[in-house]
Short mmCIF file of C-alpha atoms in Angstrom, two decimals:
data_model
loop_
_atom_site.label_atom_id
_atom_site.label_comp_id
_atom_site.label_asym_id
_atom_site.label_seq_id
_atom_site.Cartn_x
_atom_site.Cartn_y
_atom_site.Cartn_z
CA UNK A 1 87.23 -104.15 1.09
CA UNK A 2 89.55 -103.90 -2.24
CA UNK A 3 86.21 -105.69 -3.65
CA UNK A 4 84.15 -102.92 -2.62
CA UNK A 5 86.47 -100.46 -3.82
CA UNK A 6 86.60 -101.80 -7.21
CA UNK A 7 83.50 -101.61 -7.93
CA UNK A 8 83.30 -98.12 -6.59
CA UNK A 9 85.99 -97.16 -9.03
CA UNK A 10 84.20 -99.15 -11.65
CA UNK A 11 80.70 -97.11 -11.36
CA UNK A 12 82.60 -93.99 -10.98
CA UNK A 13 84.39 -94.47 -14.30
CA UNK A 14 81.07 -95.82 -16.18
CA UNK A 15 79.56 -92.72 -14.38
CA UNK A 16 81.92 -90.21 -15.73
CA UNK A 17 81.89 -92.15 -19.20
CA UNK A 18 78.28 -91.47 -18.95
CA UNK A 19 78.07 -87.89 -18.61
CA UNK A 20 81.22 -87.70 -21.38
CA UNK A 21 78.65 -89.83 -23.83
CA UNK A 22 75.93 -87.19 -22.61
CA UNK A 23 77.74 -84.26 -23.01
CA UNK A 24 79.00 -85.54 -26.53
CA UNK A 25 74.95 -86.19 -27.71
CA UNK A 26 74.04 -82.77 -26.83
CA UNK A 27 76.80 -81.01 -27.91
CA UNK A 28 75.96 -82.96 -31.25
CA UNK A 29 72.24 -82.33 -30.97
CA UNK A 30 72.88 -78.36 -30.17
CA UNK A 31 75.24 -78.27 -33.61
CA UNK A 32 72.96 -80.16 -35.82
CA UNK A 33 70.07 -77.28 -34.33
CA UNK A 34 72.48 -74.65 -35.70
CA UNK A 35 73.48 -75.96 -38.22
CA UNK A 36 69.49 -77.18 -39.36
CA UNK A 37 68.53 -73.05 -38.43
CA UNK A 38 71.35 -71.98 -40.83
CA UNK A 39 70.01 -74.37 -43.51
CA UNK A 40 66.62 -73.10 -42.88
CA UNK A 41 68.06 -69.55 -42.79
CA UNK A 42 69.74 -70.12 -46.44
CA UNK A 43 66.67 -71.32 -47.91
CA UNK A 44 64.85 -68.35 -46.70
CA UNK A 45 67.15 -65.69 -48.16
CA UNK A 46 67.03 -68.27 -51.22
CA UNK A 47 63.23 -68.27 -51.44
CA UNK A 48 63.31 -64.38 -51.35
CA UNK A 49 66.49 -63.62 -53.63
CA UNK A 50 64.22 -65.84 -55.89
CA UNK A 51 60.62 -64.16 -55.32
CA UNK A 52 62.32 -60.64 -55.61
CA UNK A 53 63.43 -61.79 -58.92
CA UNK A 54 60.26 -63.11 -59.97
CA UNK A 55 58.90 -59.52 -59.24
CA UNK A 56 61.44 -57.71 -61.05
CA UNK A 57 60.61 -60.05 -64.29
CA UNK A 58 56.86 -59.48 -63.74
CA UNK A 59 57.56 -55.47 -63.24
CA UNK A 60 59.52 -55.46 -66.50
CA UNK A 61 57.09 -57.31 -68.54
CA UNK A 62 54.32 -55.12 -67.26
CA UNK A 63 56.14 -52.20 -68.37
CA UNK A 64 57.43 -53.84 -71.96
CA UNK A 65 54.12 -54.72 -72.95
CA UNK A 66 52.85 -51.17 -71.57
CA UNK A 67 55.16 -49.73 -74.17
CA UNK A 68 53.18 -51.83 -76.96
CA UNK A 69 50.08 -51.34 -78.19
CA UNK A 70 47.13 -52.18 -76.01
CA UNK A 71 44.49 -53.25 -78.52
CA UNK A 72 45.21 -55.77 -80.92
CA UNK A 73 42.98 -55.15 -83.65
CA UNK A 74 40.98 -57.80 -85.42
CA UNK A 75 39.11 -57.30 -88.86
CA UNK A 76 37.01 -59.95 -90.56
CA UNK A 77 34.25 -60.06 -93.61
CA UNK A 78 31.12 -61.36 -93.35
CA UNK A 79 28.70 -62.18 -95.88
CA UNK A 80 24.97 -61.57 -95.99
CA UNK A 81 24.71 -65.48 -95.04
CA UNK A 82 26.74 -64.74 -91.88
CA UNK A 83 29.58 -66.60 -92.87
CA UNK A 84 32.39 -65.17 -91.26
CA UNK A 85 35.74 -64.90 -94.15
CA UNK A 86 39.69 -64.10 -93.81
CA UNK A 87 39.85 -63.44 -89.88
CA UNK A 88 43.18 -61.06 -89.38
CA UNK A 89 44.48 -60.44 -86.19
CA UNK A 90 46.49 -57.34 -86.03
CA UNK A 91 49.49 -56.73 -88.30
CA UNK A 92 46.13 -54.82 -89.98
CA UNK A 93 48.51 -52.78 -92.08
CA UNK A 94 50.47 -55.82 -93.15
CA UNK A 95 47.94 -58.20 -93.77
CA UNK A 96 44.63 -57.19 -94.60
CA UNK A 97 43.46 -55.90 -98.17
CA UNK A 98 39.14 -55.57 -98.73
CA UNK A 99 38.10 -57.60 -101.47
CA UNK A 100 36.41 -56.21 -104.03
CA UNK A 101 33.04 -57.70 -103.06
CA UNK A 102 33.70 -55.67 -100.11
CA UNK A 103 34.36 -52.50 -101.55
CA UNK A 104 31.59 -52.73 -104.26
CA UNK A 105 28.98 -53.21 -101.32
CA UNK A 106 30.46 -50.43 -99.33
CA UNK A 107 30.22 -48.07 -102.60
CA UNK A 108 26.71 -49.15 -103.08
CA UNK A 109 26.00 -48.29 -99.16
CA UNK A 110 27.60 -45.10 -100.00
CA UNK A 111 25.43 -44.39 -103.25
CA UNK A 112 22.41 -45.45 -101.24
CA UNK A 113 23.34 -43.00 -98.33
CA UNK A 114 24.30 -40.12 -99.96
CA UNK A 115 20.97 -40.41 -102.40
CA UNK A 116 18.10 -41.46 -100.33
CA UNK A 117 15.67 -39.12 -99.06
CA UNK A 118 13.57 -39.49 -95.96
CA UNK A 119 11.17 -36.91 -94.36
CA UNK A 120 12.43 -38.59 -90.80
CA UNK A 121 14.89 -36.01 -89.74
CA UNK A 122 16.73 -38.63 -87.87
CA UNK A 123 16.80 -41.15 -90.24
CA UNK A 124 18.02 -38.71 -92.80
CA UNK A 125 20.88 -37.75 -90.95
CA UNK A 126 21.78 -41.76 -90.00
CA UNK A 127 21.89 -41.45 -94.04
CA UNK A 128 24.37 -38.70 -94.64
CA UNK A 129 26.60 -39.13 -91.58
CA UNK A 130 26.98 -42.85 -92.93
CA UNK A 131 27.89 -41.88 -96.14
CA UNK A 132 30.61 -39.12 -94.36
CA UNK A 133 31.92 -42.06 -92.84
CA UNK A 134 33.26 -43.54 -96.13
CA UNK A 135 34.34 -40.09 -97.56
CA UNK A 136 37.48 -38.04 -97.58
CA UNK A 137 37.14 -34.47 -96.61
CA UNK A 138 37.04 -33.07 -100.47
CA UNK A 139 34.06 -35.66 -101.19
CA UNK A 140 32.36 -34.64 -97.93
CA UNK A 141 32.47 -31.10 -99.56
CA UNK A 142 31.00 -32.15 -102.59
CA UNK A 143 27.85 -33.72 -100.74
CA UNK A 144 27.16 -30.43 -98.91
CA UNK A 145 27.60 -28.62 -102.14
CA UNK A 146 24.86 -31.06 -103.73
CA UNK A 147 22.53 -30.88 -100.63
CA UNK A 148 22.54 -27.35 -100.58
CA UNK A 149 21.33 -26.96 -104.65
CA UNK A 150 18.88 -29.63 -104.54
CA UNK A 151 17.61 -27.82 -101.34
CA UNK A 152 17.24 -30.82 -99.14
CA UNK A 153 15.97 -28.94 -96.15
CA UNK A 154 12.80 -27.70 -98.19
CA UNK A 155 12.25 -31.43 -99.68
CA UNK A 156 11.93 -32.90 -96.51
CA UNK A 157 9.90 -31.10 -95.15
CA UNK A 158 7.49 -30.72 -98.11
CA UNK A 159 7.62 -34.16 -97.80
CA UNK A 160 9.18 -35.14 -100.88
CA UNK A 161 11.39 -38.70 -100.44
CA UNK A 162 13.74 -40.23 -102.96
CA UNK A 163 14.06 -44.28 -103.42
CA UNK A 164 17.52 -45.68 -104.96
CA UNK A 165 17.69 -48.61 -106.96
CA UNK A 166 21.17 -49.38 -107.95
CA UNK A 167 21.63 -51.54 -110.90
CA UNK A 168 25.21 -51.96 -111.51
CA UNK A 169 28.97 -51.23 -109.77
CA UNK A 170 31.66 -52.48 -111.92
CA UNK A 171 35.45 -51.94 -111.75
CA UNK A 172 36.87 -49.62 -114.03
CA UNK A 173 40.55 -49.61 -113.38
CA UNK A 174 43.07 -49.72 -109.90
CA UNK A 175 40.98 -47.39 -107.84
CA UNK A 176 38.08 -46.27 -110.40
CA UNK A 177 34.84 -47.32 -110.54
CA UNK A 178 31.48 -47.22 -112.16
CA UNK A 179 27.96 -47.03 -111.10
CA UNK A 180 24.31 -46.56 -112.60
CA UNK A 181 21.13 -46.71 -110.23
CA UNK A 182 17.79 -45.36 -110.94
CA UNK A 183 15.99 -42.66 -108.45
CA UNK A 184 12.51 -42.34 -108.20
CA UNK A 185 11.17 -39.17 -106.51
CA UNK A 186 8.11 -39.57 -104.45
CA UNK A 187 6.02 -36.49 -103.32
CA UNK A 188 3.96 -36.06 -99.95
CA UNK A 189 1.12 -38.77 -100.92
CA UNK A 190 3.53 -41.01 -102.06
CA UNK A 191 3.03 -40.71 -105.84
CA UNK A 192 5.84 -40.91 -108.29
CA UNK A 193 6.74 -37.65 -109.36
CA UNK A 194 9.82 -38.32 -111.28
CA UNK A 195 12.29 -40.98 -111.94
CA UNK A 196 16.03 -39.75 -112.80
CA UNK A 197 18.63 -42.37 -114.36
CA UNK A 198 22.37 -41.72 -112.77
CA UNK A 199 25.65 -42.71 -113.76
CA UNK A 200 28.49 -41.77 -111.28
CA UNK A 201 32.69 -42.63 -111.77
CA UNK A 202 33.89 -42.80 -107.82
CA UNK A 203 37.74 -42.92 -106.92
CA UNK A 204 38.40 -45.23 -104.00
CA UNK A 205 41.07 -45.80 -102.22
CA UNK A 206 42.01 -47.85 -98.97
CA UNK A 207 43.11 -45.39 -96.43
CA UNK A 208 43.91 -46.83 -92.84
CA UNK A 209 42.17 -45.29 -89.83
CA UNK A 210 44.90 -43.19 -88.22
CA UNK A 211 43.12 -43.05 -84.69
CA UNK A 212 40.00 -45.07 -82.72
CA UNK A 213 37.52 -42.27 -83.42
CA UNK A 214 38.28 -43.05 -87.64
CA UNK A 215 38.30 -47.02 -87.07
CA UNK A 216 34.92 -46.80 -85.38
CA UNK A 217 33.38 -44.69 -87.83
CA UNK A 218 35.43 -46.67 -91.16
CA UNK A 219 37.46 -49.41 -89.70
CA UNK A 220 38.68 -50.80 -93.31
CA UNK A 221 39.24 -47.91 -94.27
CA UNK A 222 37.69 -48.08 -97.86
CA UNK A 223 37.16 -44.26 -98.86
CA UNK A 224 35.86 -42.27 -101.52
CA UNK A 225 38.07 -39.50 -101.95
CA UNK A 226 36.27 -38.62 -105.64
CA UNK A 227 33.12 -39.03 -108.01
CA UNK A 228 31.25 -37.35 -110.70
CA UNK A 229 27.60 -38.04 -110.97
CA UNK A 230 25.85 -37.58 -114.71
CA UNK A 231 22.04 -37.38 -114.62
CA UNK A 232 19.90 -38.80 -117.59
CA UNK A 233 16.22 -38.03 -117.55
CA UNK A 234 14.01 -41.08 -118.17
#
């Protein structure tokens, strides 16, 4: 009997050591889950301290570059090859000065423009409004003066049309130059009816375009702001 009992005592105490091991497992297991959903729980309010900073930075940059100019403006020369020369990207102020090649072919365009005669109403006024695009208000003036006492309304449409032929644009001093083309007046049948020689002095000067509507119309801002024009008859 004292056998018997001893091993009753003996499964009772494994038995109780049993549940104490159990009860120690999943008290361990149940902390390690809190502790594992307070971890998690950290790196969540991490993750979003982190992404709401992100945003902030992204907000602020949007708004810093907002405050900047938009359009970065790019100017470049190309030649009648198509090569493209001296690529400048913004900083136009800074960096970018025409070279004279540049601004003798834009005074020749401007000669060309102002002088040329076309009984196409629409092509005559491509003509003059180019040629207002490379002047300054007092030389825009002048044009209208000249229109007006050579009557160009009435040669058009008698059909009268005036050819340019420019022979030479030379560099006088800083911001003076000098020109001498040849016009040859045509009348309705196309017959030469005169042929003038001209020799012009023309002030430029590099004005920058103060607004999109000017850089459209004269973007490197080479402008006439003077000439006198001397007629010799051949």
């Amino acid at each position: 009997m004292g056998f018997f009992r001893k091993k009753e005592k003996e499964k009772l105490k494994n038995k109780e050591k049993k549940e104490s091991l159990d009860y120690e497992q999943a008290k361990e297991e149940y902390l390690n889950t809190i502790l594992n959903v307070s971890k998690s729980r950290s790196n969540w309010v991490s993750a979003a301290i982190l992404s709401l900073f992100i945003t902030l930075l992204s907000i602020l940059g949007v708004f810093y570059f907002g405050m900047r100019s938009t359009v970065i403006p790019y100017f470049f020369e190309i030649d009648r090859n198509g090569t493209v020369h001296k690529l400048t990207v913004g900083e136009y102020e800074k960096q970018y000065v025409p070279e004279e090649a540049l601004i003798t072919l834009t005074l020749k365009e401007f000669i060309e423009n102002s002088r040329w005669i076309s009984t196409d109403e629409v092509v005559q006024n491509n003509f003059v409004e180019k040629a207002f695009n490379y002047s300054s208000p007092k030389v825009i003036q002048k044009l209208k003066s000249i229109y007006a006492q050579e009557e160009l309304t009435k040669l058009i449409k008698n059909g009268v049309t005036r050819d340019i032929l420019i022979e030479t644009v030379t560099k006088a001093d800083e911001t003076l130059y000098n020109a001498r083309w040849t016009e040859t007046i045509y009348n309705e049948n196309g017959n030469i009816i005169n042929q003038i020689g001209k020799f012009g002095n023309f002030n430029i000067q590099i004005i920058k375009p103060k607004n999109t509507a000017e850089m459209k119309k004269n973007p490197l801002g080479i402008t006439i702001v003077d000439f006198n024009i001397s007629t010799n008859t051949k």
